[in-house]
Short mmCIF file of C-alpha atoms in Angstrom, two decimals:
data_model
loop_
_atom_site.label_atom_id
_atom_site.label_comp_id
_atom_site.label_asym_id
_atom_site.label_seq_id
_atom_site.Cartn_x
_atom_site.Cartn_y
_atom_site.Cartn_z
CA UNK H 834 -36.67 -44.86 15.08
CA UNK H 835 -34.70 -43.94 11.71
CA UNK H 836 -32.21 -42.37 13.45
CA UNK H 837 -31.57 -45.03 15.57
CA UNK H 838 -31.02 -47.08 12.92
CA UNK H 839 -28.99 -44.93 11.64
CA UNK H 840 -26.82 -44.72 14.12
CA UNK H 841 -25.92 -48.37 14.76
CA UNK H 842 -25.68 -48.85 10.61
CA UNK H 843 -22.07 -46.02 12.13
CA UNK H 844 -21.17 -47.45 15.16
CA UNK H 845 -20.98 -51.29 12.87
CA UNK H 846 -18.82 -49.22 9.44
CA UNK H 847 -16.85 -47.22 12.86
CA UNK H 848 -16.29 -51.06 13.68
CA UNK H 849 -15.57 -52.61 10.35
CA UNK H 850 -12.88 -49.39 9.69
CA UNK H 851 -11.35 -50.60 12.48
CA UNK H 852 -10.72 -53.79 12.07
CA UNK H 853 -9.57 -53.30 8.70
CA UNK H 854 -7.16 -50.61 9.86
CA UNK H 855 -6.05 -53.31 12.78
CA UNK H 856 -5.97 -55.86 10.31
CA UNK H 857 -4.17 -54.31 7.19
CA UNK H 858 -1.52 -53.98 10.68
CA UNK H 859 -1.01 -56.51 11.83
CA UNK H 860 -0.44 -58.56 8.47
CA UNK H 861 1.57 -55.71 6.64
CA UNK H 862 3.92 -54.59 9.57
CA UNK H 863 6.22 -57.42 9.72
CA UNK H 864 6.41 -57.00 5.87
CA UNK H 865 7.98 -53.98 5.85
CA UNK H 866 10.31 -54.21 8.34
CA UNK H 867 11.28 -58.07 8.39
CA UNK H 868 14.40 -56.88 6.05
CA UNK H 869 15.21 -54.38 8.87
CA UNK H 870 17.44 -56.78 11.39
CA UNK H 871 15.59 -56.86 14.62
CA UNK H 872 19.11 -55.41 16.23
CA UNK H 873 22.18 -53.76 13.85
CA UNK H 874 25.50 -52.78 15.62
CA UNK H 875 27.93 -50.72 14.05
CA UNK H 876 30.30 -49.74 17.70
CA UNK H 877 30.30 -46.36 16.04
CA UNK H 878 29.47 -44.84 19.67
CA UNK H 879 32.74 -45.02 22.11
CA UNK H 880 30.12 -46.32 24.20
CA UNK H 881 29.29 -49.59 22.39
CA UNK H 882 30.10 -52.42 24.94
CA UNK H 883 27.81 -50.76 27.06
CA UNK H 884 24.54 -52.35 26.12
CA UNK H 885 26.76 -55.76 25.88
CA UNK H 886 27.08 -58.51 28.78
CA UNK H 887 30.37 -60.19 29.11
CA UNK H 888 30.98 -63.47 31.44
CA UNK H 889 34.85 -64.16 32.48
CA UNK H 890 35.44 -67.30 32.35
CA UNK H 891 39.69 -66.91 33.50
CA UNK H 892 41.39 -63.34 32.88
CA UNK H 893 39.82 -60.56 30.95
CA UNK H 894 39.91 -60.38 27.66
CA UNK H 895 40.46 -56.51 26.45
CA UNK H 896 37.24 -55.69 23.98
CA UNK H 897 37.06 -51.81 23.10
CA UNK H 898 35.90 -49.81 20.21
CA UNK H 899 38.80 -48.80 18.10
CA UNK H 900 39.04 -45.77 15.41
CA UNK H 901 41.56 -46.48 12.87
CA UNK H 902 41.67 -45.03 9.09
CA UNK H 903 37.99 -43.82 9.45
CA UNK H 904 36.41 -47.53 10.91
CA UNK H 905 34.78 -48.05 14.46
CA UNK H 906 34.80 -51.26 15.62
CA UNK H 907 35.68 -53.84 18.50
CA UNK H 908 38.74 -54.73 18.78
CA UNK H 909 39.54 -57.40 20.70
CA UNK H 910 42.90 -58.80 22.36
CA UNK H 911 43.31 -61.96 24.05
CA UNK H 912 46.43 -63.02 26.49
CA UNK H 913 46.22 -66.37 28.05
CA UNK H 914 42.27 -65.17 28.37
CA UNK H 915 38.36 -65.97 27.83
CA UNK H 916 35.89 -64.19 27.87
CA UNK H 917 32.56 -62.53 26.15
CA UNK H 918 30.52 -60.60 25.16
CA UNK H 919 26.85 -61.35 24.80
CA UNK H 920 23.79 -59.53 23.67
CA UNK H 921 19.96 -60.75 24.76
CA UNK H 922 17.17 -61.21 22.57
CA UNK H 923 14.29 -62.92 21.17
CA UNK H 924 13.12 -63.80 17.63
CA UNK H 925 12.91 -66.36 15.91
CA UNK H 926 15.30 -67.88 13.57
CA UNK H 927 12.50 -69.29 11.05
CA UNK H 928 10.83 -66.17 10.55
CA UNK H 929 13.84 -63.44 10.63
CA UNK H 930 16.31 -66.29 9.62
CA UNK H 931 19.70 -64.15 8.23
CA UNK H 932 22.25 -63.45 11.14
CA UNK H 933 25.67 -61.21 9.74
CA UNK H 934 29.10 -59.52 10.67
CA UNK H 935 32.37 -58.56 9.29
CA UNK H 936 35.69 -59.19 11.26
CA UNK H 937 39.31 -59.54 10.71
CA UNK H 938 42.04 -61.24 12.38
CA UNK H 939 45.26 -60.04 13.57
CA UNK H 940 46.90 -62.42 15.26
CA UNK H 941 46.46 -65.94 15.44
CA UNK H 942 46.83 -68.03 19.05
CA UNK H 943 49.67 -70.55 18.66
CA UNK H 944 48.61 -73.75 20.51
CA UNK H 945 48.75 -77.44 20.04
CA UNK H 946 46.16 -79.29 18.11
CA UNK H 947 42.67 -79.78 18.70
CA UNK H 948 43.09 -77.06 21.45
CA UNK H 949 39.68 -75.37 21.23
CA UNK H 950 41.43 -71.04 21.42
CA UNK H 951 40.17 -69.31 18.48
CA UNK H 952 40.71 -66.34 17.27
CA UNK H 953 37.81 -65.27 17.10
CA UNK H 954 34.14 -67.44 17.36
CA UNK H 955 30.23 -65.67 16.82
CA UNK H 956 27.54 -67.46 18.45
CA UNK H 957 24.35 -68.14 17.75
CA UNK H 958 22.56 -69.28 21.22
CA UNK H 959 18.58 -71.25 21.28
CA UNK H 960 18.74 -71.02 25.18
CA UNK H 961 16.40 -73.95 26.81
CA UNK H 962 14.30 -73.64 29.35
CA UNK H 963 16.28 -76.52 31.52
CA UNK H 964 20.27 -75.31 30.79
CA UNK H 965 21.79 -78.89 29.16
CA UNK H 966 19.12 -78.72 27.09
CA UNK H 967 19.73 -75.37 25.61
CA UNK H 968 21.80 -75.43 22.30
CA UNK H 969 23.90 -72.67 20.31
CA UNK H 970 25.83 -72.12 17.17
CA UNK H 971 29.03 -71.21 16.77
CA UNK H 972 31.05 -70.00 13.90
CA UNK H 973 34.94 -70.27 13.63
CA UNK H 974 37.61 -68.28 11.91
CA UNK H 975 40.70 -71.23 12.78
CA UNK H 976 44.16 -71.06 11.02
CA UNK H 977 44.02 -74.89 12.22
CA UNK H 978 41.12 -76.31 11.08
CA UNK H 979 40.28 -76.45 7.63
CA UNK H 980 36.85 -74.23 6.38
CA UNK H 981 33.16 -75.39 6.42
CA UNK H 982 34.03 -78.13 9.34
CA UNK H 983 31.34 -78.97 11.52
CA UNK H 984 31.68 -80.53 15.31
CA UNK H 985 30.67 -80.76 18.08
CA UNK H 986 32.18 -78.57 20.80
CA UNK H 987 34.62 -80.77 23.35
CA UNK H 988 32.75 -79.05 25.93
CA UNK H 989 29.38 -80.23 25.36
CA UNK H 990 27.63 -81.92 22.44
CA UNK H 991 24.78 -79.52 21.97
CA UNK H 992 27.96 -76.68 21.40
CA UNK H 993 27.86 -76.84 17.42
CA UNK H 994 31.23 -75.59 15.67
CA UNK H 995 31.26 -74.54 12.25
CA UNK H 996 34.66 -72.88 10.54
CA UNK H 997 33.52 -70.37 8.42
CA UNK H 998 37.35 -68.99 8.13
CA UNK H 999 40.56 -70.63 7.59
CA UNK H 1000 44.32 -69.57 7.99
CA UNK H 1001 44.22 -69.36 3.75
CA UNK H 1002 42.29 -65.86 4.59
CA UNK H 1003 44.36 -63.28 4.89
CA UNK H 1004 44.94 -62.11 8.36
CA UNK H 1005 44.31 -58.25 8.91
CA UNK H 1006 41.57 -57.97 6.33
CA UNK H 1007 38.21 -57.05 7.33
CA UNK H 1008 35.22 -60.25 6.07
CA UNK H 1009 31.74 -59.77 5.87
CA UNK H 1010 29.85 -62.70 6.97
CA UNK H 1011 25.94 -63.95 6.47
CA UNK H 1012 24.95 -66.54 7.55
CA UNK H 1013 21.68 -68.14 7.40
CA UNK H 1014 21.10 -69.86 10.81
CA UNK H 1015 17.87 -71.75 10.32
CA UNK H 1016 19.58 -74.00 7.08
CA UNK H 1017 22.37 -73.95 9.50
CA UNK H 1018 21.00 -75.21 12.51
CA UNK H 1019 19.12 -78.19 10.28
CA UNK H 1020 22.40 -78.56 9.45
CA UNK H 1021 24.30 -79.01 12.48
CA UNK H 1022 21.74 -80.46 14.42
CA UNK H 1023 19.57 -82.69 11.72
CA UNK H 1024 16.43 -81.15 12.89
CA UNK H 1025 14.90 -77.20 12.62
CA UNK H 1026 14.85 -74.79 15.69
CA UNK H 1027 12.18 -75.82 17.96
CA UNK H 1028 13.22 -72.33 20.71
CA UNK H 1029 13.53 -69.23 20.16
CA UNK H 1030 16.98 -67.46 19.21
CA UNK H 1031 17.56 -65.26 22.90
CA UNK H 1032 21.02 -64.56 22.89
CA UNK H 1033 24.21 -64.02 20.35
CA UNK H 1034 27.81 -63.09 21.33
CA UNK H 1035 31.45 -62.91 20.34
CA UNK H 1036 34.70 -64.01 22.00
CA UNK H 1037 38.69 -64.06 21.38
CA UNK H 1038 40.43 -66.47 23.75
CA UNK H 1039 43.00 -67.98 24.57
CA UNK H 1040 42.94 -70.17 28.17
CA UNK H 1041 43.40 -72.81 26.97
CA UNK H 1042 46.77 -72.98 25.46
CA UNK H 1043 47.99 -69.30 26.83
CA UNK H 1044 48.59 -67.75 23.90
CA UNK H 1045 47.47 -64.46 21.96
CA UNK H 1046 44.73 -63.16 19.41
CA UNK H 1047 43.97 -60.01 18.37
CA UNK H 1048 40.48 -59.92 15.99
CA UNK H 1049 37.89 -56.82 15.54
CA UNK H 1050 34.57 -57.61 15.14
CA UNK H 1051 32.45 -54.97 13.40
CA UNK H 1052 28.37 -54.06 11.73
CA UNK H 1053 26.66 -57.13 13.66
CA UNK H 1054 23.29 -57.17 12.22
CA UNK H 1055 20.67 -59.92 13.47
CA UNK H 1056 17.09 -60.87 12.99
CA UNK H 1057 16.63 -60.46 9.24
CA UNK H 1058 15.16 -62.21 5.90
CA UNK H 1059 16.09 -61.01 2.33
CA UNK P 1039 7.47 -96.64 80.56
CA UNK P 1040 5.50 -99.93 81.72
CA UNK P 1041 5.88 -102.94 78.62
CA UNK P 1042 2.76 -101.08 77.64
CA UNK P 1043 3.56 -98.01 76.88
CA UNK P 1044 6.45 -99.00 74.70
CA UNK P 1045 5.91 -99.55 70.84
CA UNK P 1046 7.14 -103.48 70.33
CA UNK P 1047 6.28 -103.83 66.89
CA UNK P 1048 6.07 -100.75 64.02
CA UNK P 1049 4.82 -102.69 61.24
CA UNK P 1050 1.85 -104.15 62.18
CA UNK P 1051 -0.06 -106.74 59.89
CA UNK P 1052 -2.75 -104.39 58.95
CA UNK P 1053 -3.96 -102.67 55.63
CA UNK P 1054 -4.42 -99.94 57.50
CA UNK P 1055 -1.38 -99.29 57.92
CA UNK P 1056 -0.14 -100.10 54.60
CA UNK P 1057 -2.61 -97.39 53.37
CA UNK P 1058 -1.41 -94.79 55.76
CA UNK P 1059 2.33 -95.64 54.92
CA UNK P 1060 2.19 -95.78 51.40
CA UNK P 1061 -0.03 -91.94 51.65
CA UNK P 1062 2.41 -90.10 54.12
CA UNK P 1063 5.18 -91.46 52.56
CA UNK P 1064 4.05 -89.97 48.92
CA UNK P 1065 2.17 -86.68 50.74
CA UNK P 1066 6.40 -86.48 52.34
CA UNK P 1067 8.31 -87.78 49.55
CA UNK P 1068 6.78 -86.11 45.81
CA UNK P 1069 6.81 -82.67 47.94
CA UNK P 1070 9.51 -82.82 48.48
CA UNK P 1071 10.93 -83.99 45.42
CA UNK P 1072 8.59 -81.60 43.18
CA UNK P 1073 9.57 -78.59 45.13
CA UNK P 1074 13.96 -79.87 45.19
CA UNK P 1075 13.16 -80.57 41.04
CA UNK P 1076 11.25 -76.67 40.82
CA UNK P 1077 14.62 -74.64 42.63
CA UNK P 1078 16.71 -77.23 41.08
CA UNK P 1079 16.08 -76.76 37.43
CA UNK P 1080 15.50 -72.30 38.67
CA UNK P 1081 18.29 -71.63 40.38
CA UNK P 1082 20.24 -73.71 37.08
CA UNK P 1083 18.62 -71.32 34.55
CA UNK P 1084 18.72 -68.66 36.31
CA UNK P 1085 22.82 -69.46 36.58
CA UNK P 1086 22.92 -70.18 33.29
CA UNK P 1087 21.12 -67.14 32.07
CA UNK P 1088 23.22 -65.07 33.34
CA UNK P 1089 27.03 -66.03 32.29
CA UNK P 1090 24.42 -67.22 29.06
CA UNK P 1091 28.50 -68.38 26.69
CA UNK P 1092 27.51 -72.01 26.33
CA UNK P 1093 31.11 -73.16 27.03
CA UNK P 1094 31.22 -71.02 29.69
CA UNK P 1095 27.74 -72.52 31.35
CA UNK P 1096 29.08 -75.90 30.77
CA UNK P 1097 33.04 -75.22 32.39
CA UNK P 1098 31.28 -73.33 35.15
CA UNK P 1099 27.96 -75.35 36.07
CA UNK P 1100 29.27 -78.83 34.86
CA UNK P 1101 31.35 -79.60 38.09
CA UNK P 1102 28.66 -77.80 39.87
CA UNK P 1103 26.36 -80.26 38.82
CA UNK P 1104 28.84 -83.05 39.62
CA UNK P 1105 29.32 -82.05 43.32
CA UNK P 1106 25.38 -81.60 43.86
CA UNK P 1107 25.06 -85.01 42.51
CA UNK P 1108 26.89 -86.22 45.21
CA UNK P 1109 25.57 -84.77 48.15
CA UNK P 1110 22.35 -85.69 46.46
CA UNK P 1111 22.67 -89.53 46.89
CA UNK P 1112 24.75 -89.05 49.83
CA UNK P 1113 22.34 -86.74 51.27
CA UNK P 1114 19.23 -87.89 49.80
CA UNK P 1115 19.43 -91.98 50.98
CA UNK P 1116 19.32 -91.07 54.50
CA UNK P 1117 17.07 -88.19 53.76
CA UNK P 1118 15.07 -90.49 52.49
CA UNK P 1119 15.49 -93.11 54.87
CA UNK P 1120 14.79 -90.56 58.00
CA UNK P 1121 11.72 -89.78 55.94
CA UNK P 1122 10.60 -93.55 56.05
CA UNK P 1123 10.82 -93.71 59.66
CA UNK P 1124 8.53 -90.75 60.25
CA UNK P 1125 6.54 -91.97 57.54
CA UNK P 1126 6.62 -95.55 59.84
CA UNK P 1127 6.23 -93.77 62.93
CA UNK P 1128 3.18 -90.76 61.69
CA UNK P 1129 1.55 -94.79 60.43
CA UNK P 1130 1.95 -96.65 63.04
CA UNK P 1131 0.18 -94.00 65.23
CA UNK P 1132 -2.65 -94.03 63.32
CA UNK P 1133 -3.43 -97.34 62.65
CA UNK P 1134 -2.04 -98.98 65.89
CA UNK P 1135 -4.82 -98.26 68.06
CA UNK P 1136 -6.99 -98.64 64.98
CA UNK P 1137 -5.80 -102.96 65.30
CA UNK P 1138 -4.85 -102.82 69.13
CA UNK P 1139 -9.92 -101.41 69.23
CA UNK P 1140 -9.87 -104.64 66.09
CA UNK P 1141 -8.15 -107.31 68.18
CA UNK P 1142 -9.78 -106.49 71.81
CA UNK P 1143 -13.23 -105.81 69.73
CA UNK P 1144 -12.54 -109.94 68.28
CA UNK P 1145 -12.21 -111.18 71.98
CA UNK P 1146 -15.29 -109.21 73.04
CA UNK P 1147 -17.31 -110.45 69.90
CA UNK P 1148 -15.86 -114.06 71.01
CA UNK P 1149 -17.65 -113.86 75.02
CA UNK P 1150 -14.89 -112.42 76.72
CA UNK P 1151 -16.07 -109.32 78.56
CA UNK P 1152 -13.72 -109.18 80.91
CA UNK P 1153 -11.71 -107.29 77.90
CA UNK P 1154 -10.81 -103.85 78.63
CA UNK P 1155 -9.59 -101.04 75.88
CA UNK P 1156 -6.88 -100.02 76.62
CA UNK P 1157 -5.16 -97.13 74.64
CA UNK P 1158 -1.14 -95.51 75.15
CA UNK P 1159 -1.12 -92.15 76.42
CA UNK P 1160 -0.10 -90.41 72.97
CA UNK P 1161 -2.57 -92.52 70.74
CA UNK P 1162 -4.69 -88.98 72.37
CA UNK P 1163 -7.52 -91.88 72.67
CA UNK P 1164 -8.47 -92.43 76.26
CA UNK P 1165 -11.72 -91.16 76.15
CA UNK P 1166 -12.74 -93.50 73.69
CA UNK P 1167 -11.54 -96.59 75.91
CA UNK P 1168 -13.61 -95.34 78.96
CA UNK P 1169 -16.49 -95.10 76.52
CA UNK P 1170 -16.10 -98.60 75.36
CA UNK P 1171 -15.03 -99.93 78.30
CA UNK P 1172 -18.39 -97.92 80.10
CA UNK P 1173 -20.74 -99.98 77.89
CA UNK P 1174 -18.69 -103.15 78.43
CA UNK P 1175 -19.23 -103.00 82.71
CA UNK P 1176 -23.03 -103.29 81.34
CA UNK P 1177 -22.38 -106.39 80.13
CA UNK P 1178 -23.19 -109.53 81.64
CA UNK P 1179 -19.28 -110.83 82.27
CA UNK P 1180 -19.42 -114.65 80.84
#
């Protein structure tokens, strides 16, 4: 009888320890990992673009890994073209609100006023099961619009554009951007996101006015908190 | 086909037909609309998930949806009309014999025992008519 009681105590203690261990792992693990991005792209490998998907709307923008002065990065050369690279991943913007990247512009496209050809843009996409309810933040680098211009895209009201760099930023110089997408979403849409981030993308397009743009992207970090 | 066999009036003054018509219309249109909507959203969801870049999604799928709207309007109206016509025929096939039987029984109840129940060939209710007529044969003719 005493042995049965002892065995019961051992089982109970073991179960309690397992429960405490699992709870510790579940509670503490996110705290350790939250400063690490959900996904980081350094583009150091020649095949680094293979994990990205491309969609071509009109002609293919030439995206390739370029090595220059000891640095490797994505070079985008767009000539009367509109194709973008996207990477699907899921995370909550509220929990992991930061996205950062480096970019530089070597050549802005010549275009008419209000034409939506941009030398470089980075997308944060919040897909919805009803596709026309999907929302998107677009961070633009444009030489025509003033910095901090915020506007809906002419294509759809759920695509909101934010000019984060303008023509005053010197061309050919690497610039590091870091955005809090959770706060930016609130500023652009008036509410906090109710859907998870579903993809990030970047594009250099020149299809509307058939111009030429050359831009570079590097060190894209997605989904982390500080 | 003799005059009796031909359907002349498809909409009867019968609550039974109205009920059959209502239910058959709902049973035809609801699943059609439900499956159609599901397919619509599923196809466009999968397409948009493959395109992903928002401007490209709008530029690619926008014209498709506009065309589809016209097709749905142009094709949907005749389709609904055909389905409604079909529902009327089905409801008439079900409610028609009941309506006819009700009228015949009304005459019999008024004392006219010479009345004989008769259904259309397509109604497939001949055995029932035969049994009722056998009962009528046994009634005194007044």
